mmCIF file of C-alpha atoms and ligand atoms in Angstrom:
data_model
loop_
_atom_site.group_PDB
_atom_site.id
_atom_site.type_symbol
_atom_site.label_atom_id
_atom_site.label_comp_id
_atom_site.label_asym_id
_atom_site.label_seq_id
_atom_site.Cartn_x
_atom_site.Cartn_y
_atom_site.Cartn_z
ATOM 1 C CA UNK A 1 -111.694 211.599 98.318
ATOM 2 C CA UNK A 2 -113.952 208.756 99.182
ATOM 3 C CA UNK A 3 -111.506 205.564 100.154
ATOM 4 C CA UNK A 4 -112.464 204.036 97.238
ATOM 5 C CA UNK A 5 -111.377 206.961 94.635
ATOM 6 C CA UNK A 6 -107.906 207.227 96.517
ATOM 7 C CA UNK A 7 -107.140 203.656 96.274
ATOM 8 C CA UNK A 8 -108.053 203.949 92.249
ATOM 9 C CA UNK A 9 -106.052 207.213 92.373
ATOM 10 C CA UNK A 10 -103.326 205.453 94.449
ATOM 11 C CA UNK A 11 -103.279 201.906 92.000
ATOM 12 C CA UNK A 12 -103.630 204.048 88.860
ATOM 13 C CA UNK A 13 -99.976 203.237 87.300
ATOM 14 C CA UNK A 14 -100.862 199.483 87.942
ATOM 15 C CA UNK A 15 -103.956 199.759 86.275
ATOM 16 C CA UNK A 16 -102.109 201.169 83.208
ATOM 17 C CA UNK A 17 -100.217 197.748 82.809
ATOM 18 C CA UNK A 18 -103.135 195.548 82.837
ATOM 19 C CA UNK A 19 -106.104 197.753 81.381
ATOM 20 C CA UNK A 20 -106.135 195.483 78.274
ATOM 21 C CA UNK A 21 -107.113 192.291 80.207
ATOM 22 C CA UNK A 22 -109.366 193.965 82.930
ATOM 23 C CA UNK A 23 -112.224 196.087 82.106
ATOM 24 C CA UNK A 24 -112.595 199.185 83.548
ATOM 25 C CA UNK A 25 -115.830 198.430 85.631
ATOM 26 C CA UNK A 26 -114.063 195.479 87.368
ATOM 27 C CA UNK A 27 -110.938 197.716 88.759
ATOM 28 C CA UNK A 28 -112.346 199.595 91.540
ATOM 29 C CA UNK A 29 -112.746 196.388 93.761
ATOM 30 C CA UNK A 30 -109.353 195.047 92.733
ATOM 31 C CA UNK A 31 -107.994 198.556 93.360
ATOM 32 C CA UNK A 32 -109.346 198.519 96.982
ATOM 33 C CA UNK A 33 -107.958 195.039 97.684
ATOM 34 C CA UNK A 34 -104.579 195.925 96.107
ATOM 35 C CA UNK A 35 -104.216 199.013 98.164
ATOM 36 C CA UNK A 36 -104.999 197.113 101.326
ATOM 37 C CA UNK A 37 -102.601 194.469 100.620
ATOM 38 C CA UNK A 38 -99.505 196.813 99.583
ATOM 39 C CA UNK A 39 -100.100 198.282 103.151
ATOM 40 C CA UNK A 40 -100.353 194.982 104.813
ATOM 41 C CA UNK A 41 -97.188 193.722 103.231
ATOM 42 C CA UNK A 42 -95.299 196.842 104.653
ATOM 43 C CA UNK A 43 -96.905 195.900 108.320
ATOM 44 C CA UNK A 44 -96.326 192.164 108.147
ATOM 45 C CA UNK A 45 -93.040 192.264 106.623
ATOM 46 C CA UNK A 46 -94.498 190.002 103.738
ATOM 47 C CA UNK A 47 -93.274 189.026 100.039
ATOM 48 C CA UNK A 48 -96.092 187.642 97.611
ATOM 49 C CA UNK A 49 -94.873 184.807 95.627
ATOM 50 C CA UNK A 50 -96.863 184.513 92.218
ATOM 51 C CA UNK A 51 -97.009 181.598 89.721
ATOM 52 C CA UNK A 52 -97.307 182.473 85.951
ATOM 53 C CA UNK A 53 -100.977 180.712 86.058
ATOM 54 C CA UNK A 54 -101.791 183.494 88.200
ATOM 55 C CA UNK A 55 -104.198 186.176 87.112
ATOM 56 C CA UNK A 56 -102.985 189.319 85.852
ATOM 57 C CA UNK A 57 -104.142 192.007 88.763
ATOM 58 C CA UNK A 58 -102.071 189.524 91.364
ATOM 59 C CA UNK A 59 -99.063 188.625 88.529
ATOM 60 C CA UNK A 60 -98.472 192.516 87.963
ATOM 61 C CA UNK A 61 -100.217 194.625 90.422
ATOM 62 C CA UNK A 62 -99.484 192.836 93.940
ATOM 63 C CA UNK A 63 -96.699 190.038 93.750
ATOM 64 C CA UNK A 64 -93.090 190.423 94.673
ATOM 65 C CA UNK A 65 -91.590 187.552 93.062
ATOM 66 C CA UNK A 66 -92.776 185.676 89.773
ATOM 67 C CA UNK A 67 -92.218 182.967 87.929
ATOM 68 C CA UNK A 68 -92.615 178.875 87.446
ATOM 69 C CA UNK A 69 -91.843 176.653 90.292
ATOM 70 C CA UNK A 70 -88.263 176.217 89.910
ATOM 71 C CA UNK A 71 -87.884 180.127 89.938
ATOM 72 C CA UNK A 72 -90.607 180.569 93.030
ATOM 73 C CA UNK A 73 -88.387 177.658 94.700
ATOM 74 C CA UNK A 74 -85.004 179.213 93.894
ATOM 75 C CA UNK A 75 -85.987 182.591 95.219
ATOM 76 C CA UNK A 76 -88.040 181.380 98.273
ATOM 77 C CA UNK A 77 -84.611 180.219 99.497
ATOM 78 C CA UNK A 78 -83.566 183.343 99.330
ATOM 79 C CA UNK A 79 -86.476 185.414 100.862
ATOM 80 C CA UNK A 80 -85.456 187.509 103.762
ATOM 81 C CA UNK A 81 -89.106 188.347 104.829
ATOM 82 C CA UNK A 82 -90.932 187.092 107.538
ATOM 83 C CA UNK A 83 -93.993 186.225 105.842
ATOM 84 C CA UNK A 84 -94.061 184.559 102.470
ATOM 85 C CA UNK A 85 -97.748 184.594 100.672
ATOM 86 C CA UNK A 86 -97.778 181.914 98.009
ATOM 87 C CA UNK A 87 -100.052 183.032 95.308
ATOM 88 C CA UNK A 88 -100.175 179.457 93.849
ATOM 89 C CA UNK A 89 -100.985 175.823 94.452
ATOM 90 C CA UNK A 90 -100.040 173.990 97.767
ATOM 91 C CA UNK A 91 -97.485 171.957 96.722
ATOM 92 C CA UNK A 92 -95.729 175.545 96.049
ATOM 93 C CA UNK A 93 -96.577 176.872 99.283
ATOM 94 C CA UNK A 94 -94.942 173.553 100.945
ATOM 95 C CA UNK A 95 -91.829 173.809 98.927
ATOM 96 C CA UNK A 96 -91.476 177.449 100.154
ATOM 97 C CA UNK A 97 -92.020 176.048 103.450
ATOM 98 C CA UNK A 98 -89.054 173.369 103.283
ATOM 99 C CA UNK A 99 -86.693 176.153 101.925
ATOM 100 C CA UNK A 100 -88.025 178.736 104.704
ATOM 101 C CA UNK A 101 -88.603 176.574 107.903
ATOM 102 C CA UNK A 102 -88.293 179.574 110.161
ATOM 103 C CA UNK A 103 -90.860 181.781 108.079
ATOM 104 C CA UNK A 104 -94.385 181.869 108.039
ATOM 105 C CA UNK A 105 -95.584 180.410 104.918
ATOM 106 C CA UNK A 106 -99.630 181.538 103.964
ATOM 107 C CA UNK A 107 -101.677 179.785 101.103
ATOM 108 C CA UNK A 108 -104.756 182.098 100.919
ATOM 109 C CA UNK A 109 -106.842 178.742 100.224
ATOM 110 C CA UNK A 110 -106.248 175.906 101.466
ATOM 111 C CA UNK A 111 -108.133 173.900 98.577
ATOM 112 C CA UNK A 112 -105.571 175.020 95.931
ATOM 113 C CA UNK A 113 -104.408 171.578 94.826
ATOM 114 C CA UNK A 114 -102.939 169.832 91.742
ATOM 115 C CA UNK A 115 -104.092 166.777 89.895
ATOM 116 C CA UNK A 116 -100.523 165.674 89.551
ATOM 117 C CA UNK A 117 -99.980 166.140 93.448
ATOM 118 C CA UNK A 118 -103.129 164.348 94.110
ATOM 119 C CA UNK A 119 -102.253 161.615 91.524
ATOM 120 C CA UNK A 120 -99.565 159.605 93.835
ATOM 121 C CA UNK A 121 -99.213 158.797 97.699
ATOM 122 C CA UNK A 122 -95.970 158.113 99.493
ATOM 123 C CA UNK A 123 -97.174 154.444 99.558
ATOM 124 C CA UNK A 124 -97.057 154.331 95.918
ATOM 125 C CA UNK A 125 -93.296 155.658 95.527
ATOM 126 C CA UNK A 126 -92.047 152.950 98.506
ATOM 127 C CA UNK A 127 -94.084 149.966 96.081
ATOM 128 C CA UNK A 128 -92.319 151.691 93.094
ATOM 129 C CA UNK A 129 -88.757 151.439 95.068
ATOM 130 C CA UNK A 130 -89.999 147.543 96.084
ATOM 131 C CA UNK A 131 -90.691 146.635 92.084
ATOM 132 C CA UNK A 132 -87.542 148.486 90.675
ATOM 133 C CA UNK A 133 -84.906 148.287 93.722
ATOM 134 C CA UNK A 134 -82.216 150.510 93.277
ATOM 135 C CA UNK A 135 -83.636 152.578 90.493
ATOM 136 C CA UNK A 136 -83.376 156.209 91.754
ATOM 137 C CA UNK A 137 -86.548 158.055 92.426
ATOM 138 C CA UNK A 138 -86.887 161.478 90.450
ATOM 139 C CA UNK A 139 -89.725 163.363 91.605
ATOM 140 C CA UNK A 140 -91.435 166.654 89.615
ATOM 141 C CA UNK A 141 -91.998 169.471 91.984
ATOM 142 C CA UNK A 142 -95.812 169.121 91.665
ATOM 143 C CA UNK A 143 -96.085 166.849 94.314
ATOM 144 C CA UNK A 144 -96.958 166.434 98.271
ATOM 145 C CA UNK A 145 -93.936 167.158 100.742
ATOM 146 C CA UNK A 146 -94.560 163.319 102.206
ATOM 147 C CA UNK A 147 -94.071 162.375 98.495
ATOM 148 C CA UNK A 148 -90.875 164.301 97.896
ATOM 149 C CA UNK A 149 -89.671 162.902 101.688
ATOM 150 C CA UNK A 150 -89.823 159.356 99.350
ATOM 151 C CA UNK A 151 -87.933 160.530 96.592
ATOM 152 C CA UNK A 152 -83.970 161.026 95.915
ATOM 153 C CA UNK A 153 -84.109 164.453 93.866
ATOM 154 C CA UNK A 154 -86.859 166.646 92.682
ATOM 155 C CA UNK A 155 -87.162 168.500 89.384
ATOM 156 C CA UNK A 156 -89.262 170.701 87.303
ATOM 157 C CA UNK A 157 -90.179 170.800 83.601
ATOM 158 C CA UNK A 158 -87.314 173.463 83.201
ATOM 159 C CA UNK A 159 -84.529 171.273 84.365
ATOM 160 C CA UNK A 160 -85.719 167.559 84.472
ATOM 161 C CA UNK A 161 -83.311 166.364 81.860
ATOM 162 C CA UNK A 162 -80.230 168.437 83.539
ATOM 163 C CA UNK A 163 -81.378 166.415 86.603
ATOM 164 C CA UNK A 164 -82.055 162.810 84.993
ATOM 165 C CA UNK A 165 -78.794 163.228 83.676
ATOM 166 C CA UNK A 166 -77.042 164.416 86.390
ATOM 167 C CA UNK A 167 -77.362 161.024 88.365
ATOM 168 C CA UNK A 168 -75.234 159.043 85.954
ATOM 169 C CA UNK A 169 -77.141 155.805 85.984
ATOM 170 C CA UNK A 170 -78.680 153.968 83.197
ATOM 171 C CA UNK A 171 -82.796 154.052 84.665
ATOM 172 C CA UNK A 172 -84.782 156.411 86.566
ATOM 173 C CA UNK A 173 -88.333 156.524 88.396
ATOM 174 C CA UNK A 174 -89.474 159.762 86.906
ATOM 175 C CA UNK A 175 -92.883 160.454 88.599
ATOM 176 C CA UNK A 176 -95.717 161.672 88.749
ATOM 177 C CA UNK A 177 -96.098 162.817 85.341
ATOM 178 C CA UNK A 178 -96.400 160.292 82.369
ATOM 179 C CA UNK A 179 -96.210 163.050 79.890
ATOM 180 C CA UNK A 180 -93.284 164.859 81.081
ATOM 181 C CA UNK A 181 -91.591 161.416 81.752
ATOM 182 C CA UNK A 182 -92.136 160.498 78.446
ATOM 183 C CA UNK A 183 -91.498 164.135 76.603
ATOM 184 C CA UNK A 184 -87.958 163.735 78.476
ATOM 185 C CA UNK A 185 -87.353 160.099 77.860
ATOM 186 C CA UNK A 186 -87.155 161.200 73.975
ATOM 187 C CA UNK A 187 -84.187 163.488 74.653
ATOM 188 C CA UNK A 188 -81.874 161.013 76.876
ATOM 189 C CA UNK A 189 -80.573 157.700 76.829
ATOM 190 C CA UNK A 190 -81.294 157.308 80.422
ATOM 191 C CA UNK A 191 -84.249 154.603 80.670
ATOM 192 C CA UNK A 192 -87.262 156.205 82.237
ATOM 193 C CA UNK A 193 -89.869 154.153 84.242
ATOM 194 C CA UNK A 194 -92.892 156.182 84.264
ATOM 195 C CA UNK A 195 -96.167 156.836 86.708
ATOM 196 C CA UNK A 196 -99.500 157.621 85.292
ATOM 197 C CA UNK A 197 -100.400 161.197 86.399
ATOM 198 C CA UNK A 198 -101.488 163.768 84.280
ATOM 199 C CA UNK A 199 -101.887 167.407 84.529
ATOM 200 C CA UNK A 200 -105.746 168.026 84.371
ATOM 201 C CA UNK A 201 -104.778 171.503 82.357
ATOM 202 C CA UNK A 202 -102.310 169.903 79.890
ATOM 203 C CA UNK A 203 -103.825 166.821 79.018
ATOM 204 C CA UNK A 204 -106.593 168.394 77.535
ATOM 205 C CA UNK A 205 -104.422 169.429 74.517
ATOM 206 C CA UNK A 206 -104.579 167.543 71.398
ATOM 207 C CA UNK A 207 -102.461 167.456 67.936
ATOM 208 C CA UNK A 208 -106.366 168.296 66.222
ATOM 209 C CA UNK A 209 -106.248 171.565 68.566
ATOM 210 C CA UNK A 210 -102.909 172.436 66.797
ATOM 211 C CA UNK A 211 -103.887 171.625 63.464
ATOM 212 C CA UNK A 212 -107.118 173.592 63.542
ATOM 213 C CA UNK A 213 -105.212 176.390 64.992
ATOM 214 C CA UNK A 214 -102.775 176.648 62.443
ATOM 215 C CA UNK A 215 -105.628 176.580 59.726
ATOM 216 C CA UNK A 216 -107.137 179.710 61.334
ATOM 217 C CA UNK A 217 -103.847 181.248 62.211
ATOM 218 C CA UNK A 218 -101.427 181.176 59.535
ATOM 219 C CA UNK A 219 -97.930 181.412 60.343
ATOM 220 C CA UNK A 220 -98.969 181.116 63.961
ATOM 221 C CA UNK A 221 -95.603 179.710 65.990
ATOM 222 C CA UNK A 222 -97.041 177.274 68.627
ATOM 223 C CA UNK A 223 -95.468 176.351 71.773
ATOM 224 C CA UNK A 224 -96.133 173.419 74.321
ATOM 225 C CA UNK A 225 -95.839 172.913 77.585
ATOM 226 C CA UNK A 226 -93.843 169.402 78.167
ATOM 227 C CA UNK A 227 -96.767 168.372 80.493
ATOM 228 C CA UNK A 228 -98.449 168.242 76.952
ATOM 229 C CA UNK A 229 -98.987 164.489 75.524
ATOM 230 C CA UNK A 230 -96.018 163.825 73.440
ATOM 231 C CA UNK A 231 -98.252 163.754 70.465
ATOM 232 C CA UNK A 232 -98.967 167.055 71.128
ATOM 233 C CA UNK A 233 -95.118 168.301 71.713
ATOM 234 C CA UNK A 234 -94.310 166.598 68.487
ATOM 235 C CA UNK A 235 -96.793 168.937 66.575
ATOM 236 C CA UNK A 236 -95.564 172.142 68.226
ATOM 237 C CA UNK A 237 -92.590 174.292 67.034
ATOM 238 C CA UNK A 238 -91.100 174.496 70.346
ATOM 239 C CA UNK A 239 -91.651 172.863 74.208
ATOM 240 C CA UNK A 240 -90.340 174.253 77.417
ATOM 241 C CA UNK A 241 -91.420 175.336 80.900
ATOM 242 C CA UNK A 242 -93.622 178.596 81.209
ATOM 243 C CA UNK A 243 -89.830 180.494 82.066
ATOM 244 C CA UNK A 244 -88.426 178.933 78.481
ATOM 245 C CA UNK A 245 -91.591 179.807 76.944
ATOM 246 C CA UNK A 246 -91.264 183.295 77.960
ATOM 247 C CA UNK A 247 -87.363 183.473 76.928
ATOM 248 C CA UNK A 248 -88.546 182.226 73.421
ATOM 249 C CA UNK A 249 -91.116 184.787 73.147
ATOM 250 C CA UNK A 250 -88.694 187.159 74.072
ATOM 251 C CA UNK A 251 -85.989 186.027 71.904
ATOM 252 C CA UNK A 252 -87.624 185.275 68.829
ATOM 253 C CA UNK A 253 -90.599 187.600 69.095
ATOM 254 C CA UNK A 254 -93.172 185.565 66.616
ATOM 255 C CA UNK A 255 -95.675 188.025 65.304
ATOM 256 C CA UNK A 256 -98.454 185.175 66.242
ATOM 257 C CA UNK A 257 -97.753 182.784 68.897
ATOM 258 C CA UNK A 258 -100.075 180.204 70.989
ATOM 259 C CA UNK A 259 -98.901 179.111 74.127
ATOM 260 C CA UNK A 260 -100.594 175.476 75.091
ATOM 261 C CA UNK A 261 -100.502 176.031 78.607
ATOM 262 C CA UNK A 262 -103.114 177.646 81.330
ATOM 263 C CA UNK A 263 -105.014 180.656 80.164
ATOM 264 C CA UNK A 264 -103.286 183.264 82.470
ATOM 265 C CA UNK A 265 -99.508 183.000 81.131
ATOM 266 C CA UNK A 266 -100.738 184.440 78.048
ATOM 267 C CA UNK A 267 -102.092 187.369 79.434
ATOM 268 C CA UNK A 268 -99.044 188.158 81.559
ATOM 269 C CA UNK A 269 -96.670 187.390 78.770
ATOM 270 C CA UNK A 270 -98.782 189.780 76.736
ATOM 271 C CA UNK A 271 -98.321 192.655 79.064
ATOM 272 C CA UNK A 272 -94.802 192.949 78.027
ATOM 273 C CA UNK A 273 -95.476 192.441 74.437
ATOM 274 C CA UNK A 274 -98.305 194.371 73.148
ATOM 275 C CA UNK A 275 -97.157 194.426 69.562
ATOM 276 C CA UNK A 276 -97.664 190.393 69.109
ATOM 277 C CA UNK A 277 -100.880 188.933 68.493
ATOM 278 C CA UNK A 278 -101.271 186.091 71.270
ATOM 279 C CA UNK A 279 -104.006 182.994 69.735
ATOM 280 C CA UNK A 280 -105.345 181.703 73.232
ATOM 281 C CA UNK A 281 -106.315 178.144 72.840
ATOM 282 C CA UNK A 282 -105.654 177.904 76.619
ATOM 283 C CA UNK A 283 -107.253 175.697 79.145
ATOM 284 C CA UNK A 284 -107.882 177.165 82.857
ATOM 285 C CA UNK A 285 -106.373 175.594 86.099
ATOM 286 C CA UNK A 286 -109.315 175.325 88.568
ATOM 287 C CA UNK A 287 -106.830 175.095 91.597
ATOM 288 C CA UNK A 288 -104.622 178.032 90.453
ATOM 289 C CA UNK A 289 -108.033 180.217 90.087
ATOM 290 C CA UNK A 290 -109.009 179.394 94.023
ATOM 291 C CA UNK A 291 -106.150 182.449 94.751
ATOM 292 C CA UNK A 292 -107.935 185.679 94.406
ATOM 293 C CA UNK A 293 -107.096 189.541 95.541
ATOM 294 C CA UNK A 294 -109.426 188.960 97.950
ATOM 295 C CA UNK A 295 -108.315 185.866 99.780
ATOM 296 C CA UNK A 296 -104.750 187.044 99.464
ATOM 297 C CA UNK A 297 -105.854 190.251 101.566
ATOM 298 C CA UNK A 298 -108.102 187.864 103.832
ATOM 299 C CA UNK A 299 -104.874 186.072 104.147
ATOM 300 C CA UNK A 300 -102.421 188.823 104.975
ATOM 301 C CA UNK A 301 -105.217 190.591 107.778
ATOM 302 C CA UNK A 302 -105.525 187.061 109.491
ATOM 303 C CA UNK A 303 -102.391 185.240 109.012
ATOM 304 C CA UNK A 304 -104.061 182.192 107.533
ATOM 305 C CA UNK A 305 -103.869 179.675 106.472
ATOM 306 C CA UNK A 306 -100.285 178.793 107.448
ATOM 307 C CA UNK A 307 -98.457 175.826 105.832
ATOM 308 C CA UNK A 308 -96.776 173.549 108.466
ATOM 309 C CA UNK A 309 -94.876 170.215 107.534
ATOM 310 C CA UNK A 310 -94.040 167.272 109.670
ATOM 311 C CA UNK A 311 -90.113 167.239 110.705
ATOM 312 C CA UNK A 312 -89.733 163.788 109.920
ATOM 313 C CA UNK A 313 -91.239 164.403 106.523
ATOM 314 C CA UNK A 314 -89.485 167.882 106.119
ATOM 315 C CA UNK A 315 -86.157 166.762 106.384
ATOM 316 C CA UNK A 316 -86.163 164.065 103.577
ATOM 317 C CA UNK A 317 -88.114 166.209 101.508
ATOM 318 C CA UNK A 318 -85.931 169.037 101.553
ATOM 319 C CA UNK A 319 -83.013 166.914 101.132
ATOM 320 C CA UNK A 320 -84.589 166.180 97.902
ATOM 321 C CA UNK A 321 -85.380 169.777 96.763
ATOM 322 C CA UNK A 322 -82.032 171.010 97.639
ATOM 323 C CA UNK A 323 -80.464 168.648 95.946
ATOM 324 C CA UNK A 324 -82.416 169.666 92.873
ATOM 325 C CA UNK A 325 -81.469 173.357 93.401
ATOM 326 C CA UNK A 326 -77.585 172.343 93.670
ATOM 327 C CA UNK A 327 -77.696 171.430 89.764
ATOM 328 C CA UNK A 328 -76.474 174.299 87.873
HETATM 329 S S1 LIG B 1 -101.826 173.395 85.656
HETATM 330 FE FE1 LIG B 1 -101.824 171.165 86.253
HETATM 331 S S2 LIG B 1 -99.729 170.974 86.863
HETATM 332 FE FE2 LIG B 1 -100.353 173.331 87.316
HETATM 333 S S3 LIG B 1 -101.401 173.292 89.389
HETATM 334 FE FE3 LIG B 1 -102.720 172.991 87.869
HETATM 335 S S4 LIG B 1 -103.177 170.580 87.574
HETATM 336 FE FE4 LIG B 1 -101.728 170.938 88.849
#
């Protein structure tokens, strides 16, 4: 057998899982990379952490740990491999490094950024503190380590409400996602001071999209991510983090469902629920899509690109993340 043929044979059970989303002509190239990645993972004592927005051939075929930002941060804290490859965006790799300072953390493409992380700088946070003295800063994990270092505590879309209420104060600054902050403000008595950062994927959904979708797909159940504008969340049947959406689909098994979030999420969830009809009004995250099997393989072959964080930044940033992780 040729090496491609043996790679295809070895990865056949994996292809069965994702064959609804990957045409047969694309599989030989994926099979070669997957086969090589499996060998490299063993040689390097490496684990691959993949975000829910990664493509099915990464999410279902090479990842050891999958989840939303909170799950990845928690699991990264427990990873005992020597090398962590983050199949996600740069701030996620930084969070993994913060929680695993002694491990080598690799990001396959350093250009995998995030519009939210880019919307705010450490100087912006310091200016906000001057404007609102004594008000604690709650920072979404979708930020650089340098911004986390200026914060009191981090949050994710899954635990933001619990984090805000855990502080026992009447006002907080919540940054950088304006829509997440506004959506949380509707659920709490705590006054929330916002910042005008947006996720370029979720800000594109509109209430009109949902109305059109309902007309074209009678009975569809619409789940929205809280990074969507509040008027979109108000039109949806449910709003929650990617992990909460997965739980909702598993618990309710809606015959027809739409996930208002990044495109790959529906594919990754649909693998587990072939009987459900996923309506796909999705938007692509160009940053998440920079990660491919090819550059994951290259990262493990060459041990690039290693994520490093200045120790003076890492210590306060880690404190903010660990304070979040301590909240049940
Ligand atoms: S989906 Fe939005 S928040 Fe997530 S990485 Fe892409 S731009 Fe950032």
